[in-house]
CSV table of C-alpha atoms and ligand atoms in Angstrom, one decimal:
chain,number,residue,atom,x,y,z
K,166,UNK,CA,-8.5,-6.0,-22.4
K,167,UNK,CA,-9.1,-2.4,-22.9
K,168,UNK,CA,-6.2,0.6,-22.4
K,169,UNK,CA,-6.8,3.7,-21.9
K,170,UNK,CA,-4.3,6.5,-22.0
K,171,UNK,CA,-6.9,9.6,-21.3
K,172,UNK,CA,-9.0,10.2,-18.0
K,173,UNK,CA,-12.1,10.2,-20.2
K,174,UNK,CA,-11.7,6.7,-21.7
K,175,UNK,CA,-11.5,5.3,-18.0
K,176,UNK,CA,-14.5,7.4,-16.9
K,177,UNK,CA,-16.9,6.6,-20.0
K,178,UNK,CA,-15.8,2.4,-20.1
K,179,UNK,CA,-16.6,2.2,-16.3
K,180,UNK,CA,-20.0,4.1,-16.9
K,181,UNK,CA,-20.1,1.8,-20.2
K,182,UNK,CA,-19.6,-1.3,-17.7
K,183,UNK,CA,-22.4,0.0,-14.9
K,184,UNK,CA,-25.2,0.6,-17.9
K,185,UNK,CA,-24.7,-2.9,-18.5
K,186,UNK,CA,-25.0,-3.9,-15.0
K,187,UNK,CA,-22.2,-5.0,-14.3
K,188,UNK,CA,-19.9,-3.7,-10.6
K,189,UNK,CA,-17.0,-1.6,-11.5
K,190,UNK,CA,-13.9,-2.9,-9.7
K,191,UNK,CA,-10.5,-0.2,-9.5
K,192,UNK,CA,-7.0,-1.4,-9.0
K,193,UNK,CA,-5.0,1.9,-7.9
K,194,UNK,CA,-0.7,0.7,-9.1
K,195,UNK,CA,2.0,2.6,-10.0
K,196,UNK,CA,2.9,-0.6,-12.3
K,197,UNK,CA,6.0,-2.8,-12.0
K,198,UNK,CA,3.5,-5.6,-10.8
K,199,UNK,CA,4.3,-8.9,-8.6
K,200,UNK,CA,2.4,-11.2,-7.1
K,201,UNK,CA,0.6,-8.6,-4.6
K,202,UNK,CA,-0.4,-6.5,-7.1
K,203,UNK,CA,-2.0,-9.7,-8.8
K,204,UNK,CA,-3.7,-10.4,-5.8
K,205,UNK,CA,-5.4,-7.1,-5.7
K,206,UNK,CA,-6.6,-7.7,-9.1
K,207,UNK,CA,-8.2,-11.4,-8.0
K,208,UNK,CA,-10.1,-9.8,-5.2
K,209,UNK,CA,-11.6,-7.2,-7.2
K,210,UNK,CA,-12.4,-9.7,-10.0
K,211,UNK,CA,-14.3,-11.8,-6.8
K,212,UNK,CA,-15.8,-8.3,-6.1
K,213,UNK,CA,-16.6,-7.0,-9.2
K,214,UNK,CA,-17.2,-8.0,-13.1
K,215,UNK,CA,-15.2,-4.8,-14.7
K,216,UNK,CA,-11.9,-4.8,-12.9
K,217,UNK,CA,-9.5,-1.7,-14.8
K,218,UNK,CA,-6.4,-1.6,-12.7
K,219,UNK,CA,-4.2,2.6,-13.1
K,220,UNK,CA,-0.8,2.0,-13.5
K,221,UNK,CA,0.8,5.5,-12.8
K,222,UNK,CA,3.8,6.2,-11.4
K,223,UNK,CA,2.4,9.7,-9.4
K,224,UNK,CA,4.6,12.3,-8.9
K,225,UNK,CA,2.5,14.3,-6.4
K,226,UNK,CA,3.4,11.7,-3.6
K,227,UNK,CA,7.0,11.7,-3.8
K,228,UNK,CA,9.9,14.0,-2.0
K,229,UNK,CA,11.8,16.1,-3.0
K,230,UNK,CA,15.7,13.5,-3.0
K,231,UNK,CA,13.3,10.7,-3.4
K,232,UNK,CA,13.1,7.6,-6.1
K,233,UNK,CA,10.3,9.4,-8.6
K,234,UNK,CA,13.2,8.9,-10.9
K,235,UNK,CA,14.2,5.7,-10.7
K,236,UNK,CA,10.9,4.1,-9.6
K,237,UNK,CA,11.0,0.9,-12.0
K,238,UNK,CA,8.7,1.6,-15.3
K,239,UNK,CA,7.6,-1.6,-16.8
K,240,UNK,CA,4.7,-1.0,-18.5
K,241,UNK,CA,4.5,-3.6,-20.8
K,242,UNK,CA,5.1,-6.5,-18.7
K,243,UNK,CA,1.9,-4.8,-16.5
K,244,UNK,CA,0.1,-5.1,-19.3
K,245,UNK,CA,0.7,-8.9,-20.2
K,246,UNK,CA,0.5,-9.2,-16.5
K,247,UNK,CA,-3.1,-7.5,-16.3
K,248,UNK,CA,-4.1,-9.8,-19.3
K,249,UNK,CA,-3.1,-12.8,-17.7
K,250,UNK,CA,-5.2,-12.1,-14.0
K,251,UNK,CA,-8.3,-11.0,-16.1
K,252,UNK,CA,-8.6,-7.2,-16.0
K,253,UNK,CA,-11.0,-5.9,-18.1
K,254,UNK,CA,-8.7,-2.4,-18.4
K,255,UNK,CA,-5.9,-0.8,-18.1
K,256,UNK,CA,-5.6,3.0,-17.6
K,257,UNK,CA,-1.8,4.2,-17.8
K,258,UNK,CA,-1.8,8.1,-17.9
K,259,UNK,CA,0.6,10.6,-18.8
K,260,UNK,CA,1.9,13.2,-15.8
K,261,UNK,CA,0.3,15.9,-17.7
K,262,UNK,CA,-2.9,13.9,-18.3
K,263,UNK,CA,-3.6,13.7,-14.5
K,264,UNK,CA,-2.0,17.4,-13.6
K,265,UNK,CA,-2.7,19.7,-16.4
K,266,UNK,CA,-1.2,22.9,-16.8
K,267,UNK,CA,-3.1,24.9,-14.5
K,268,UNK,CA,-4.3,22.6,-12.1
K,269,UNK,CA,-3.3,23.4,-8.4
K,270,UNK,CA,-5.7,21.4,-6.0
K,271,UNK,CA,-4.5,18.8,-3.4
K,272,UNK,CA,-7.0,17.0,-0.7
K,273,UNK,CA,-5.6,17.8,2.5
K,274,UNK,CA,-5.1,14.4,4.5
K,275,UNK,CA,-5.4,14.5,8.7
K,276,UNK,CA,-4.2,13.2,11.9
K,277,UNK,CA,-4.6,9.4,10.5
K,278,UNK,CA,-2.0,10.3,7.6
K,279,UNK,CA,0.5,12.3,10.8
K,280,UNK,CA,2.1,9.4,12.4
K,281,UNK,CA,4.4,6.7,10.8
K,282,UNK,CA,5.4,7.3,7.3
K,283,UNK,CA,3.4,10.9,7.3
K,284,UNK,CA,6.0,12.1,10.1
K,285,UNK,CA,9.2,11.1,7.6
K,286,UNK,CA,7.3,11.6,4.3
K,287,UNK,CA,5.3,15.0,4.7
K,288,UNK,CA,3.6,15.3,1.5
K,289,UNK,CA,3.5,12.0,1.0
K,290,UNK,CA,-0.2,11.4,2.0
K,291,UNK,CA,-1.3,14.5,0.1
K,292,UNK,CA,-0.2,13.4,-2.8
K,293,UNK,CA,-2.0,9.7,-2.6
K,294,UNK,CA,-5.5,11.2,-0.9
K,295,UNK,CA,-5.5,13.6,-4.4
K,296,UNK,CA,-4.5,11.2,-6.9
K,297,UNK,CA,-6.7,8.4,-5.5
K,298,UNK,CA,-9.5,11.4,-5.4
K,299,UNK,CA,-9.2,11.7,-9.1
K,300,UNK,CA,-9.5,8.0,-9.8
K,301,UNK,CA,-11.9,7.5,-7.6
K,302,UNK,CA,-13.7,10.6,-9.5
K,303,UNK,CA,-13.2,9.0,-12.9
K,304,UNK,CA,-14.2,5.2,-12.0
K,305,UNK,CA,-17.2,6.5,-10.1
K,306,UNK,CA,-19.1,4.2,-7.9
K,307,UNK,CA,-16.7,1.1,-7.5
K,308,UNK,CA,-15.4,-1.2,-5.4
K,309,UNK,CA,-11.6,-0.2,-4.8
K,310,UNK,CA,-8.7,-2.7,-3.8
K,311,UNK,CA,-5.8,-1.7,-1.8
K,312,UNK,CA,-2.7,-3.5,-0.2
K,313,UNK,CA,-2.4,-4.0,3.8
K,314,UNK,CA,1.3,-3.5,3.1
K,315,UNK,CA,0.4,0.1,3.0
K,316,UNK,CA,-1.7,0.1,5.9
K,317,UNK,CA,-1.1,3.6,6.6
K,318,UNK,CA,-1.9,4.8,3.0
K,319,UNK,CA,-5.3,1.8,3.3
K,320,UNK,CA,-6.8,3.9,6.5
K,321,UNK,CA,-5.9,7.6,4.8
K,322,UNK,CA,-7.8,6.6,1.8
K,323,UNK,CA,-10.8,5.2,3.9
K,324,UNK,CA,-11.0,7.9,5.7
K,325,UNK,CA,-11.2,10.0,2.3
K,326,UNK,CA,-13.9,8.5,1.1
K,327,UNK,CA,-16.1,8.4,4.1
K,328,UNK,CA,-15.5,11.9,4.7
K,329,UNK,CA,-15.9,12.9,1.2
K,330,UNK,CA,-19.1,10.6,0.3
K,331,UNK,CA,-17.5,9.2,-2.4
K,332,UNK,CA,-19.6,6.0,-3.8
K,333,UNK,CA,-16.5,3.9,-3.4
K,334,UNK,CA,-16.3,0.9,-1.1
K,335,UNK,CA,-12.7,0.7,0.0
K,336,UNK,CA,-11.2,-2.8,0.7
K,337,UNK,CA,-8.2,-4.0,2.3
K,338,UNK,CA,-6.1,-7.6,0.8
K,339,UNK,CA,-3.8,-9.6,2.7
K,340,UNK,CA,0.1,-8.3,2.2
K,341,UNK,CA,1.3,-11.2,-0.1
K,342,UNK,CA,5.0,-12.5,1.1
K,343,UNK,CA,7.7,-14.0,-0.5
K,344,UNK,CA,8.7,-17.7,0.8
K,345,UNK,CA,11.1,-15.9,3.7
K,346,UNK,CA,8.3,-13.8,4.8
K,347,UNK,CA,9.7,-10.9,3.1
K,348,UNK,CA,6.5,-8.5,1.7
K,349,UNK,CA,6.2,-8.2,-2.2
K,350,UNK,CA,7.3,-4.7,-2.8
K,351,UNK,CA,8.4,-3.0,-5.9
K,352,UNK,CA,10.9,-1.5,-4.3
K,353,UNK,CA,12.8,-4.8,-3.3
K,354,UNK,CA,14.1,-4.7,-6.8
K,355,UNK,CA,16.6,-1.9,-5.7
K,356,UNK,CA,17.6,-4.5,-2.8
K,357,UNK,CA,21.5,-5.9,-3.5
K,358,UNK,CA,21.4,-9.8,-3.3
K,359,UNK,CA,23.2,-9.0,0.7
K,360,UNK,CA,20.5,-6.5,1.7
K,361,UNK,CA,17.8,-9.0,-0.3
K,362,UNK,CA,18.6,-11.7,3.0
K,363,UNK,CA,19.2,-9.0,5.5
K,364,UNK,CA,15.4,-7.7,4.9
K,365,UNK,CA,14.3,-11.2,6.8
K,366,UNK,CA,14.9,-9.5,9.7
K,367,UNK,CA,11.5,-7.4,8.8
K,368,UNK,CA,8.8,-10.8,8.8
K,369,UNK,CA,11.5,-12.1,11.8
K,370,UNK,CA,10.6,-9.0,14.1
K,371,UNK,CA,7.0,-8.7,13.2
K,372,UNK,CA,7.3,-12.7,13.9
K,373,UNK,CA,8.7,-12.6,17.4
K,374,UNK,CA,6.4,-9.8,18.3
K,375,UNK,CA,3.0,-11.9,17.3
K,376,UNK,CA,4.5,-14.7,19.1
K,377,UNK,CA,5.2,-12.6,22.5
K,378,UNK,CA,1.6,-11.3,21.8
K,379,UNK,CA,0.0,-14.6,21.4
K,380,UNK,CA,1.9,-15.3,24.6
K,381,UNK,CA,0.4,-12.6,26.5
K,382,UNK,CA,2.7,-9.8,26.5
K,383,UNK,CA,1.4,-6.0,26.2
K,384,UNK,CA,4.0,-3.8,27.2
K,385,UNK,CA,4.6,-1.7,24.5
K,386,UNK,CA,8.7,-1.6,25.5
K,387,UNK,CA,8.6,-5.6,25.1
K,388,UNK,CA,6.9,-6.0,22.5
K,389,UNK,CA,9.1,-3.1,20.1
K,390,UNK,CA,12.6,-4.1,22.0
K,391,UNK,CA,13.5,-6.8,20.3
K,392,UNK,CA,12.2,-6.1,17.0
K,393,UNK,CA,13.6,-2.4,16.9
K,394,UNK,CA,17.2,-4.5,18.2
K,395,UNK,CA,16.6,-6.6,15.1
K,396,UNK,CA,16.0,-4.4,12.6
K,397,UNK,CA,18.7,-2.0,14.0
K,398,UNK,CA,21.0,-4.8,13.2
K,399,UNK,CA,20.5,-4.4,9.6
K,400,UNK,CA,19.1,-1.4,8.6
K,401,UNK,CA,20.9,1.6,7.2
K,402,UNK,CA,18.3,3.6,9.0
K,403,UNK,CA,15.5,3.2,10.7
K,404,UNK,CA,12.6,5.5,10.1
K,405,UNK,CA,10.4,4.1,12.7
K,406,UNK,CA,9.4,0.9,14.4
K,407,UNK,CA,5.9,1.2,16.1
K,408,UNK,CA,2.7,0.4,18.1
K,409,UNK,CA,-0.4,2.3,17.1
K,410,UNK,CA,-4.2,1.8,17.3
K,411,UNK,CA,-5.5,-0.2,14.1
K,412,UNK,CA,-8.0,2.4,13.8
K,413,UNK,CA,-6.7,6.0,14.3
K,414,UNK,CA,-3.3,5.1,14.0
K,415,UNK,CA,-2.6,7.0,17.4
K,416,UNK,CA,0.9,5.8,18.4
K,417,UNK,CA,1.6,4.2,21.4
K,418,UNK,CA,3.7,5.3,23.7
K,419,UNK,CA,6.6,2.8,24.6
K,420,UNK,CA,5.6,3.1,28.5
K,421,UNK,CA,2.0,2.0,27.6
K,422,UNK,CA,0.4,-1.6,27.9
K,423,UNK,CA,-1.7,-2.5,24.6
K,424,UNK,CA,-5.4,-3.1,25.4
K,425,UNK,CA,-7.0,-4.8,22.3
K,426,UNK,CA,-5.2,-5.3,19.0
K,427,UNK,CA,-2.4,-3.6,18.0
K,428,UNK,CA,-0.8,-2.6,14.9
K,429,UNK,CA,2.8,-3.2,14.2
K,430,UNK,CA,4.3,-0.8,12.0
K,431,UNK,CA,7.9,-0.6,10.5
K,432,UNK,CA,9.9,1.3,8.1
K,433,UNK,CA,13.5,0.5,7.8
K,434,UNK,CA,16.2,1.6,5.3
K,435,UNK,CA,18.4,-0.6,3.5
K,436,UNK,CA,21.0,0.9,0.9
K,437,UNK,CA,18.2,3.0,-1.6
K,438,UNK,CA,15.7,1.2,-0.8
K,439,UNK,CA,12.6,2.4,1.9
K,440,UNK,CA,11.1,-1.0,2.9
K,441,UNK,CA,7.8,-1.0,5.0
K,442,UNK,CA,5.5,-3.6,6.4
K,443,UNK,CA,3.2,-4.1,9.2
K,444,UNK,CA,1.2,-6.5,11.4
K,445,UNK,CA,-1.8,-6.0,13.6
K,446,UNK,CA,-1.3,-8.1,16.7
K,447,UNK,CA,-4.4,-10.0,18.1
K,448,UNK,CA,-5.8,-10.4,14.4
K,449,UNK,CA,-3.2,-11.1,11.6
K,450,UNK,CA,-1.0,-14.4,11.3
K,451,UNK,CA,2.8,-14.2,11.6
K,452,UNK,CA,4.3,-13.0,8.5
K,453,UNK,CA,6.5,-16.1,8.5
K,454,UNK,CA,3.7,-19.4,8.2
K,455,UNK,CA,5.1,-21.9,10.5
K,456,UNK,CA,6.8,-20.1,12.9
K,457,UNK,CA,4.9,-20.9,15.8
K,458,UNK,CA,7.3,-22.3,17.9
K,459,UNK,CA,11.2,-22.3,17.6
K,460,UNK,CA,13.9,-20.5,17.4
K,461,UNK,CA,13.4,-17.6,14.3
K,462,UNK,CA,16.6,-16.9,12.8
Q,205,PAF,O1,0.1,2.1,-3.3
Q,205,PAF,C1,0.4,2.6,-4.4
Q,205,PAF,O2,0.9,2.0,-5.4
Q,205,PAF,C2,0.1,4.1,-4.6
Q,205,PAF,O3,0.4,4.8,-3.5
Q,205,PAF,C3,-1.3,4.4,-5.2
Q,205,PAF,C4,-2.4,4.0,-4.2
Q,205,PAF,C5,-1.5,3.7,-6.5
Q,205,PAF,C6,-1.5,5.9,-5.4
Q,205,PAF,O4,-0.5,6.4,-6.3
C-alpha cells in the first residue's frame, strides 16, 4: 500500500493507475475508521482497481465551539485498517498541505446544503463542497464513495460535481449499523456507556416511522410525532427531526401528506456528541433488521 503525505503524490499515483488502465476509486475520511468506513473502501474496490482512501481531519468544515480539536486522530490504526480492506493508498495531509498560506477560495454550496444540518451548521457544507473539490481535483476522473449516513453531505457533493463537470461518478453505500441499530459513527466514541444505550432511540424512531409508512401513513405530523417524542426523551438537544424530499432536500412541512418517498432526517445531541442518521421511507429497510412487527423498545 502506498502513503502519500503531499497533494502531488496522490495526483501523479492516480494518473500512474489510469495509464495502466486501471479505474481510480477515492475514499474521502477524516480517519478514525470502523466498519462503515470499511464498507466504503469494499465498494470502491468492487468499483474500481486503484482504491486510495484521504484520511484528513478538515478544518474548513467545522464551527467555530465545535470538536476540530478533539475529533479522534488515529492514524495508524487507519493505516493497518486500509491495509487489511485492500486500498491501494493512503493520502493523509497536513492542514497546511491542503490550505497553503495564501489560499482563500471556498465552493459556495446551495439550497440542497440549506435545510437540516446546513441550518445548525452554516459553514459546514462550504467547507466539505471545497475540500471534496480539491480531492476530487487531485484524483481526477474516479469513482468516489460516500456514506448514506451523511445523506445531506452525499446530495451536496452530487450536486458539485454535476454542476461543476467534474469527471467523478459520485456513489452512495448503505449506512452500516451496529447490532442495536445504532449507525457507525466516529463520533459515538465521545458517547458515555449511559448515552451509548440511550442513542437506540435514534434506529427505534426511524424504526417506528418506516413501520407507520409501510402501514400507509403520510401525514407528515404522524409520521415525525412519535419519533421527535422519542428522541426528545433522550437527547440533550435536538437539532432537528425531519421530512424532506430525497432529492432536493425541500423540507416538509409538518401539515403536509408525503406523496412518494420520503427522507427521514435526524440530528440529536447527546452529552458532546452530535449524532445524525436518516432513512428514506418507501425505499430503505428499517434501521433495526427484524423489526417488522412488535413492540420496539
Ligand atoms: O464525511 C466525512 O468524513 C467528511 O465530511 C469528508 C467527506 C471526508 C470531507 O472532509
Amino acid at each position: 500500500m502506498e502513503f502519500w503525505r503531499q497533494p502531488d503524490e496522490l495526483r501523479r499515483s492516480c494518473e500512474r493507475a489510469r495509464q495502466a488502465g486501471r479505474r481510480v476509486g477515492l475514499v474521502p475520511t477524516m480517519g478514525a475508521l470502523h466498519a462503515g468506513h470499511l464498507a466504503l473502501i469494499a465498494e470502491a474496490r468492487r468499483r474500481a482497481d486503484f482504491v486510495a482512501v484521504s484520511v484528513f481531519v478538515n478544518p474548513t468544515q467545522f464551527g467555530a465551539g465545535e470538536d476540530l480539536a478533539r475529533y479522534p486522530r488515529t492514524l495508524d490504526r487507519d493505516l493497518a485498517a486500509c491495509r487489511e480492506a485492500g486500498a491501494s493508498g493512503v493520502f493523509a495531509p497536513e492542514a497546511a498541505a491542503m490550505y497553503p498560506p495564501g489560499e482563500e477560495t471556498r465552493v459556495r454550496v446551495g439550497a440542497t446544503a440549506a435545510p437540516l444540518c446546513g441550518a445548525h451548521r452554516p459553514a459546514h457544507f462550504e467547507g466539505v463542497a471545497t475540500v471534496v473539490t480539491k480531492l476530487f481535483a487531485l484524483a481526477g476522473p474516479c469513482v468516489a464513495v460516500f456514506g448514506r449516513k451523511d445523506y445531506q453531505q452525499l446530495q451536496v457533493i452530487r450536486r458539485l460535481a454535476a454542476d461543476l463537470f467534474l469527471p467523478v461518478e459520485v456513489v452512495g453505500a448503505t449506512t452500516v449499523r451496529e447490532p442495536d441499530g445504532l449507525a457507525m459513527s466516529s463520533r459515538n466514541a465521545y458517547l458515555s456507556p449511559e448515552q451509548r444505550s440511550a442513542a437506540r432511540a435514534i434506529p427505534l424512531a426511524l424504526t417506528e416511522a418506516c413501520r407507520a409508512f409501510a402501514r400507509g401513513e403520510r401525514r407528515a405530523a404522524a409520521l415525525l410525532g412519535p419519533a421527535r417524542a422519542r428522541l426528545a426523551a433522550v437527547a440533550s438537544s435536538i437539532d432537528y427531526v425531519d421530512l424532506a424530499d430525497p432529492g432536493s432536500l425541500a423540507i416538509w412541512s409538518d401539515e403536509a401528506e408525503i406523496g412518494g418517498r420520503a427522507l427521514l432526517a435526524v440530528a440529536i445531541r447527546l452529552g458532546a456528541a452530535r449524532l445524525i442518521d436518516n432513512v428514506v421511507l418507501g425505499e430503505d429497510a428499517p434501521p433495526i433488521a427484524g423489526a417488522a412487527e412488535g413492540a420496539l423498545t
